DNA sequence: AACGTTATGTAATAATATAACATTAATTAG
DNA sequence: CTAATTAATGTTATATTATTACATAACGTT
């Protein structure tokens, strides 16, 4: 019974490795690096770097996680439904290393509509702001 | 004589290795990777990765070059006087891999003034746009 | 000249990421 | 349903990117 389980579910199912790795990243309050992920999932049977990188690639592709390029690290998407995987913005504290995904629809709209004179059609962007966060400034 | 040489020169002198590596990057019409730089300057006596990375670090720090984070590659600053090393924006063609530095004062002003509710003080940003360039679209 | 700072040289190794190949599971077309 | 196709997995080896550690030399100041 219950054959209809998941029938009309929009949310794309993740494969076993993808789910394990996504769960780990989601639980984390900081961006995780690939080899740190690896050492955390070895007890679950994921043994090789490539298994991690393949899952990461897929998760990035479907927008469940983002890569913080300046840190070679990955964090779960914080935006509703992960709809804006192709338009990412982060704030990074240079002191405590905290990274947050920026949710700002004006910024999003501005950059989405950005058009220079090159004639290039932009499909995607990634923006990383660096500074000192509130907590660190207070100290 | 000529003791006054460089006395009032604003332009900071580069060291030998820095100059060699900057010259190479400047001549290039595409971003260069560290080990590609290394193999290109070995004839000039730079033998080890660390020599390259040290020069690159310094050149990035003083704004003569920028790192394209998504490509782990370096290109010379295209903006006048390299004054905006802390505010960088690039357009990257996903087809031909061409990278250009974006010079757009409105974008620059917009991002410079960007302030979300986090209270974080931004000192620096890096923005990378991805798409398909004119030439590639035409094909 | 002595000092602090910046740059260099060299070897070793750490950290990040992919290639190549074999196999298995899931999806879909006939 | 079964063949065909696509997506995911497993495994080994290796490529690529970057840093640690330590020793020496050059430069700029006082």
Short mmCIF file of C-alpha atoms (C1' of nucleotides) in Angstrom, two decimals:
data_model
loop_
_atom_site.label_atom_id
_atom_site.label_comp_id
_atom_site.label_asym_id
_atom_site.label_seq_id
_atom_site.Cartn_x
_atom_site.Cartn_y
_atom_site.Cartn_z
CA UNK A 1 0.00 0.00 0.00
CA UNK A 2 0.85 3.63 -0.12
CA UNK A 3 1.95 3.24 -3.69
CA UNK A 4 1.05 6.83 -4.33
CA UNK A 5 3.71 8.04 -1.98
CA UNK A 6 5.64 10.91 -3.54
CA UNK A 7 3.50 10.86 -6.60
CA UNK A 8 2.74 14.54 -6.75
CA UNK A 9 5.70 15.74 -4.86
CA UNK A 10 7.50 18.54 -6.61
CA UNK A 11 10.53 18.33 -4.45
CA UNK A 12 13.06 16.41 -6.34
CA UNK A 13 14.32 13.29 -4.65
CA UNK A 14 17.95 13.13 -3.87
CA UNK A 15 19.99 10.01 -4.29
CA UNK A 16 21.49 8.32 -1.27
CA UNK A 17 24.85 10.04 -1.36
CA UNK A 18 23.32 13.37 -2.28
CA UNK A 19 20.93 13.13 0.66
CA UNK A 20 23.65 12.21 3.14
CA UNK A 21 25.82 15.08 2.04
CA UNK A 22 22.99 17.57 1.82
CA UNK A 23 21.83 16.68 5.34
CA UNK A 24 25.32 17.29 6.66
CA UNK A 25 25.68 20.64 4.93
CA UNK A 26 22.22 21.73 5.99
CA UNK A 27 22.91 21.01 9.64
CA UNK A 28 26.14 22.97 9.59
CA UNK A 29 26.19 26.60 10.57
CA UNK A 30 29.24 27.29 8.49
CA UNK A 31 30.34 26.46 4.96
CA UNK A 32 31.89 23.03 4.72
CA UNK A 33 34.84 22.01 2.64
CA UNK A 34 34.82 18.90 0.50
CA UNK A 35 37.37 16.95 2.48
CA UNK A 36 35.80 17.91 5.75
CA UNK A 37 32.52 16.59 4.37
CA UNK A 38 34.31 13.44 3.32
CA UNK A 39 35.67 12.76 6.78
CA UNK A 40 32.22 13.37 8.24
CA UNK A 41 30.45 10.90 6.01
CA UNK A 42 32.94 8.10 5.94
CA UNK A 43 31.02 6.35 8.66
CA UNK A 44 28.07 6.34 6.28
CA UNK A 45 30.00 4.52 3.62
CA UNK A 46 31.18 7.36 1.42
CA UNK A 47 34.84 6.64 1.05
CA UNK A 48 36.28 8.64 -1.80
CA UNK A 49 36.61 12.33 -2.70
CA UNK A 50 34.94 11.78 -6.01
CA UNK A 51 31.78 10.55 -4.35
CA UNK A 52 31.65 13.80 -2.45
CA UNK A 53 32.41 15.99 -5.43
CA UNK A 54 29.79 14.30 -7.54
CA UNK A 55 27.12 14.86 -4.94
CA UNK A 56 28.25 18.45 -4.46
CA UNK A 57 28.14 19.11 -8.19
CA UNK A 58 24.61 17.85 -8.39
CA UNK A 59 23.44 19.74 -5.32
CA UNK A 60 24.92 22.93 -6.68
CA UNK A 61 23.31 22.31 -10.05
CA UNK A 62 19.85 21.95 -8.56
CA UNK A 63 20.36 24.88 -6.22
CA UNK A 64 20.19 23.08 -2.88
CA UNK A 65 23.62 24.29 -1.96
CA UNK A 66 25.99 27.02 -3.12
CA UNK A 67 29.72 27.11 -3.44
CA UNK A 68 31.48 29.99 -1.74
CA UNK A 69 34.16 30.48 -4.34
CA UNK A 70 36.53 32.49 -2.23
CA UNK A 71 36.57 29.74 0.37
CA UNK A 72 36.14 26.58 -1.67
CA UNK A 73 33.35 25.67 0.67
CA UNK A 74 29.69 24.79 0.42
CA UNK A 75 26.60 25.87 2.28
CA UNK A 76 22.91 25.10 2.03
CA UNK A 77 20.78 27.58 0.14
CA UNK A 78 18.95 29.84 2.56
CA UNK A 79 16.44 31.20 0.10
CA UNK A 80 12.92 30.00 -0.21
CA UNK A 81 12.75 27.02 -2.43
CA UNK A 82 16.25 27.59 -3.63
CA UNK A 83 14.81 29.28 -6.67
CA UNK A 84 17.63 31.65 -7.23
CA UNK A 85 20.53 29.30 -7.57
CA UNK A 86 21.68 31.34 -10.50
CA UNK A 87 21.75 34.56 -8.58
CA UNK A 88 23.77 34.28 -5.42
CA UNK A 89 25.12 36.84 -2.98
CA UNK A 90 26.98 36.34 0.25
CA UNK A 91 28.43 38.38 3.02
CA UNK A 92 31.64 37.11 4.52
CA UNK A 93 33.19 38.31 7.74
CA UNK A 94 36.92 38.56 7.37
CA UNK A 95 37.34 38.24 11.09
CA UNK A 96 35.17 35.35 12.24
CA UNK A 97 34.69 33.83 8.80
CA UNK A 98 30.94 33.77 9.16
CA UNK A 99 29.17 33.55 5.83
CA UNK A 100 25.55 34.50 5.23
CA UNK A 101 23.48 34.35 2.14
CA UNK A 102 22.11 37.76 1.32
CA UNK A 103 18.39 37.96 0.72
CA UNK A 104 17.66 41.30 -0.76
CA UNK A 105 15.19 41.51 -3.56
CA UNK A 106 16.34 44.96 -4.65
CA UNK A 107 19.88 43.78 -5.04
CA UNK A 108 18.60 40.71 -6.82
CA UNK A 109 16.51 42.78 -9.21
CA UNK A 110 19.29 45.23 -9.83
CA UNK A 111 21.77 42.58 -10.76
CA UNK A 112 19.28 40.53 -12.71
CA UNK A 113 18.67 43.52 -14.90
CA UNK A 114 22.27 44.57 -15.15
CA UNK A 115 23.39 45.11 -18.67
CA UNK A 116 26.67 46.62 -19.73
CA UNK A 117 27.52 47.65 -23.24
CA UNK A 118 29.26 44.42 -24.09
CA UNK A 119 26.04 42.93 -25.38
CA UNK A 120 26.65 39.88 -23.29
CA UNK A 121 23.60 38.05 -22.01
CA UNK A 122 23.99 37.22 -18.35
CA UNK A 123 22.44 34.05 -17.07
CA UNK A 124 24.01 33.84 -13.68
CA UNK A 125 26.01 35.78 -11.17
CA UNK A 126 27.80 35.33 -7.92
CA UNK A 127 28.58 38.17 -5.56
CA UNK A 128 30.69 38.01 -2.44
CA UNK A 129 30.91 40.92 -0.01
CA UNK A 130 33.70 41.06 2.55
CA UNK A 131 33.78 43.03 5.74
CA UNK A 132 33.49 42.78 9.47
CA UNK A 133 30.26 41.55 10.94
CA UNK A 134 28.27 43.08 13.77
CA UNK A 135 29.51 40.75 16.46
CA UNK A 136 33.13 41.23 15.49
CA UNK A 137 32.77 45.00 15.26
CA UNK A 138 31.31 45.09 18.76
CA UNK A 139 34.33 43.39 20.27
CA UNK B 1 73.65 61.39 -10.24
CA UNK B 2 69.98 61.12 -10.76
CA UNK B 3 69.61 60.46 -7.08
CA UNK B 4 66.13 61.93 -7.22
CA UNK B 5 64.93 59.12 -9.40
CA UNK B 6 61.59 57.81 -8.17
CA UNK B 7 61.44 60.37 -5.43
CA UNK B 8 57.96 61.63 -6.06
CA UNK B 9 56.73 58.70 -7.97
CA UNK B 10 53.45 57.40 -6.68
CA UNK B 11 53.65 54.25 -8.65
CA UNK B 12 55.00 51.64 -6.37
CA UNK B 13 58.01 49.72 -7.60
CA UNK B 14 57.66 46.05 -7.98
CA UNK B 15 60.33 43.61 -6.96
CA UNK B 16 62.05 41.46 -9.53
CA UNK B 17 59.76 38.45 -9.30
CA UNK B 18 56.68 40.60 -8.99
CA UNK B 19 57.64 42.51 -12.12
CA UNK B 20 58.34 39.38 -14.13
CA UNK B 21 55.03 37.87 -13.18
CA UNK B 22 53.07 41.08 -13.61
CA UNK B 23 54.55 41.59 -17.09
CA UNK B 24 53.49 38.11 -18.09
CA UNK B 25 49.95 38.52 -16.78
CA UNK B 26 49.61 41.94 -18.37
CA UNK B 27 50.61 40.66 -21.79
CA UNK B 28 48.12 37.85 -21.64
CA UNK B 29 44.66 38.24 -23.09
CA UNK B 30 43.22 35.65 -20.78
CA UNK B 31 43.43 34.92 -17.08
CA UNK B 32 46.50 32.87 -16.20
CA UNK B 33 46.75 30.10 -13.68
CA UNK B 34 49.53 29.90 -11.18
CA UNK B 35 51.24 26.83 -12.56
CA UNK B 36 50.93 28.09 -16.09
CA UNK B 37 52.63 31.26 -14.93
CA UNK B 38 55.29 29.14 -13.30
CA UNK B 39 56.10 27.25 -16.45
CA UNK B 40 56.26 30.51 -18.35
CA UNK B 41 58.74 32.15 -16.05
CA UNK B 42 61.04 29.26 -15.33
CA UNK B 43 63.41 30.50 -17.98
CA UNK B 44 63.66 33.69 -15.97
CA UNK B 45 64.78 31.87 -12.87
CA UNK B 46 61.55 31.48 -10.97
CA UNK B 47 61.58 27.84 -10.10
CA UNK B 48 59.05 27.13 -7.38
CA UNK B 49 55.29 27.54 -6.94
CA UNK B 50 55.77 29.52 -3.81
CA UNK B 51 57.71 32.18 -5.65
CA UNK B 52 54.75 32.57 -7.96
CA UNK B 53 52.14 32.58 -5.23
CA UNK B 54 54.05 35.15 -3.21
CA UNK B 55 54.25 37.49 -6.14
CA UNK B 56 50.59 36.90 -6.97
CA UNK B 57 49.54 37.62 -3.39
CA UNK B 58 51.38 40.89 -3.42
CA UNK B 59 50.08 41.93 -6.83
CA UNK B 60 46.53 41.18 -5.74
CA UNK B 61 47.06 43.09 -2.52
CA UNK B 62 48.19 46.23 -4.32
CA UNK B 63 45.50 45.89 -6.96
CA UNK B 64 47.66 45.34 -10.03
CA UNK B 65 45.97 42.05 -10.70
CA UNK B 66 42.76 40.34 -9.68
CA UNK B 67 41.97 36.74 -8.97
CA UNK B 68 39.03 35.26 -10.83
CA UNK B 69 37.79 33.07 -8.03
CA UNK B 70 35.64 30.79 -10.12
CA UNK B 71 38.63 29.96 -12.30
CA UNK B 72 41.55 30.15 -9.92
CA UNK B 73 43.20 32.41 -12.42
CA UNK B 74 44.68 35.88 -12.45
CA UNK B 75 44.38 38.83 -14.78
CA UNK B 76 45.76 42.35 -14.83
CA UNK B 77 43.50 45.08 -13.55
CA UNK B 78 41.89 46.92 -16.44
CA UNK B 79 40.71 49.90 -14.46
CA UNK B 80 42.46 53.21 -14.39
CA UNK B 81 45.18 53.21 -11.84
CA UNK B 82 43.86 50.04 -10.32
CA UNK B 83 42.12 52.14 -7.73
CA UNK B 84 39.25 49.83 -7.18
CA UNK B 85 40.99 46.65 -6.23
CA UNK B 86 38.46 46.23 -3.49
CA UNK B 87 35.52 46.43 -5.81
CA UNK B 88 35.78 44.00 -8.64
CA UNK B 89 33.33 42.77 -11.22
CA UNK B 90 33.84 40.44 -14.13
CA UNK B 91 31.92 38.98 -16.99
CA UNK B 92 32.74 35.44 -17.93
CA UNK B 93 31.67 33.68 -21.08
CA UNK B 94 30.72 30.12 -20.32
CA UNK B 95 31.37 29.15 -23.89
CA UNK B 96 34.72 30.65 -24.88
CA UNK B 97 35.91 31.34 -21.36
CA UNK B 98 36.66 34.94 -22.11
CA UNK B 99 36.82 37.08 -19.01
CA UNK B 100 36.46 40.86 -18.96
CA UNK B 101 36.62 43.28 -16.12
CA UNK B 102 33.44 45.29 -15.94
CA UNK B 103 33.83 49.04 -15.78
CA UNK B 104 30.52 50.50 -14.86
CA UNK B 105 30.44 53.32 -12.42
CA UNK B 106 26.75 52.92 -11.67
CA UNK B 107 27.23 49.31 -10.72
CA UNK B 108 30.25 50.31 -8.71
CA UNK B 109 28.33 53.01 -6.87
CA UNK B 110 25.38 50.77 -6.28
CA UNK B 111 27.41 48.02 -4.72
CA UNK B 112 29.64 50.39 -2.82
CA UNK B 113 26.58 51.77 -1.13
CA UNK B 114 24.89 48.47 -0.62
CA UNK B 115 23.77 47.92 2.91
CA UNK B 116 21.60 45.12 4.13
CA UNK B 117 20.03 44.88 7.54
CA UNK B 118 22.78 42.78 9.00
CA UNK B 119 24.68 45.85 10.11
CA UNK B 120 27.78 44.50 8.53
CA UNK B 121 30.26 47.00 7.16
CA UNK B 122 31.41 46.00 3.73
CA UNK B 123 34.93 46.82 2.70
CA UNK B 124 35.23 44.79 -0.41
CA UNK B 125 33.27 42.84 -2.94
CA UNK B 126 33.76 40.57 -5.87
CA UNK B 127 31.11 39.96 -8.49
CA UNK B 128 31.24 37.45 -11.30
CA UNK B 129 28.64 37.38 -14.06
CA UNK B 130 28.30 34.33 -16.29
CA UNK B 131 26.72 34.13 -19.67
CA UNK B 132 27.45 33.87 -23.34
CA UNK B 133 29.39 36.65 -25.01
CA UNK B 134 28.56 38.45 -28.22
CA UNK B 135 30.93 36.50 -30.40
CA UNK B 136 29.69 33.17 -29.11
CA UNK B 137 26.05 34.17 -29.44
CA UNK B 138 26.62 35.13 -33.06
CA UNK B 139 27.91 31.69 -33.96
"C1'" DA C 1 76.42 49.65 11.56
"C1'" DA C 2 72.39 47.66 13.60
"C1'" DC C 3 67.67 46.95 13.16
"C1'" DG C 4 63.27 45.78 11.28
"C1'" DT C 5 60.93 44.70 7.14
"C1'" DT C 6 60.31 42.85 2.67
"C1'" DA C 7 61.67 39.71 -0.76
"C1'" DT C 8 63.90 35.50 -2.21
"C1'" DG C 9 65.34 30.43 -2.54
"C1'" DT C 10 64.39 25.58 -1.76
"C1'" DA C 11 62.30 21.28 -0.32
"C1'" DA C 12 58.57 19.05 1.25
"C1'" DT C 13 53.82 18.42 1.70
"C1'" DA C 14 48.91 19.75 2.30
"C1'" DA C 15 44.53 20.68 0.25
"C1'" DT C 16 41.50 20.72 -3.63
"C1'" DA C 17 39.73 18.43 -7.67
"C1'" DT C 18 39.43 15.33 -11.76
"C1'" DA C 19 40.37 11.24 -15.10
"C1'" DA C 20 39.53 6.70 -16.19
"C1'" DC C 21 37.27 2.63 -15.83
"C1'" DA C 22 33.91 -0.81 -14.01
"C1'" DT C 23 29.39 -1.65 -12.09
"C1'" DT C 24 24.64 -0.96 -10.44
"C1'" DA C 25 20.15 1.44 -10.04
"C1'" DA C 26 16.42 4.16 -11.93
"C1'" DT C 27 13.74 5.90 -15.93
"C1'" DT C 28 11.57 5.65 -20.05
"C1'" DA C 29 10.56 4.02 -24.84
"C1'" DG C 30 9.02 0.32 -27.67
"C1'" DC D 1 7.54 -6.34 -19.60
"C1'" DT D 2 12.04 -5.86 -21.37
"C1'" DA D 3 15.55 -3.41 -23.90
"C1'" DA D 4 17.66 0.84 -24.07
"C1'" DT D 5 19.18 4.89 -21.96
"C1'" DT D 6 20.44 7.83 -18.38
"C1'" DA D 7 21.83 8.75 -13.67
"C1'" DA D 8 24.29 7.30 -9.77
"C1'" DT D 9 27.80 4.60 -7.49
"C1'" DG D 10 32.41 2.42 -6.33
"C1'" DT D 11 37.40 2.44 -6.65
"C1'" DT D 12 42.13 3.56 -7.85
"C1'" DA D 13 45.15 6.66 -9.35
"C1'" DT D 14 46.57 11.12 -10.42
"C1'" DA D 15 46.29 16.07 -11.56
"C1'" DT D 16 45.97 20.69 -9.91
"C1'" DT D 17 46.13 24.31 -6.59
"C1'" DA D 18 48.21 26.15 -2.51
"C1'" DT D 19 50.83 26.35 1.93
"C1'" DT D 20 54.35 25.18 5.81
"C1'" DA D 21 58.76 25.45 7.33
"C1'" DC D 22 63.16 26.97 7.29
"C1'" DA D 23 67.26 29.50 5.55
"C1'" DT D 24 69.26 33.51 3.20
"C1'" DA D 25 69.57 37.98 0.94
"C1'" DA D 26 68.20 42.85 -0.15
"C1'" DC D 27 66.29 47.11 1.27
"C1'" DG D 28 65.07 51.13 4.17
"C1'" DT D 29 65.50 53.47 8.28
"C1'" DT D 30 67.61 55.48 12.15
#
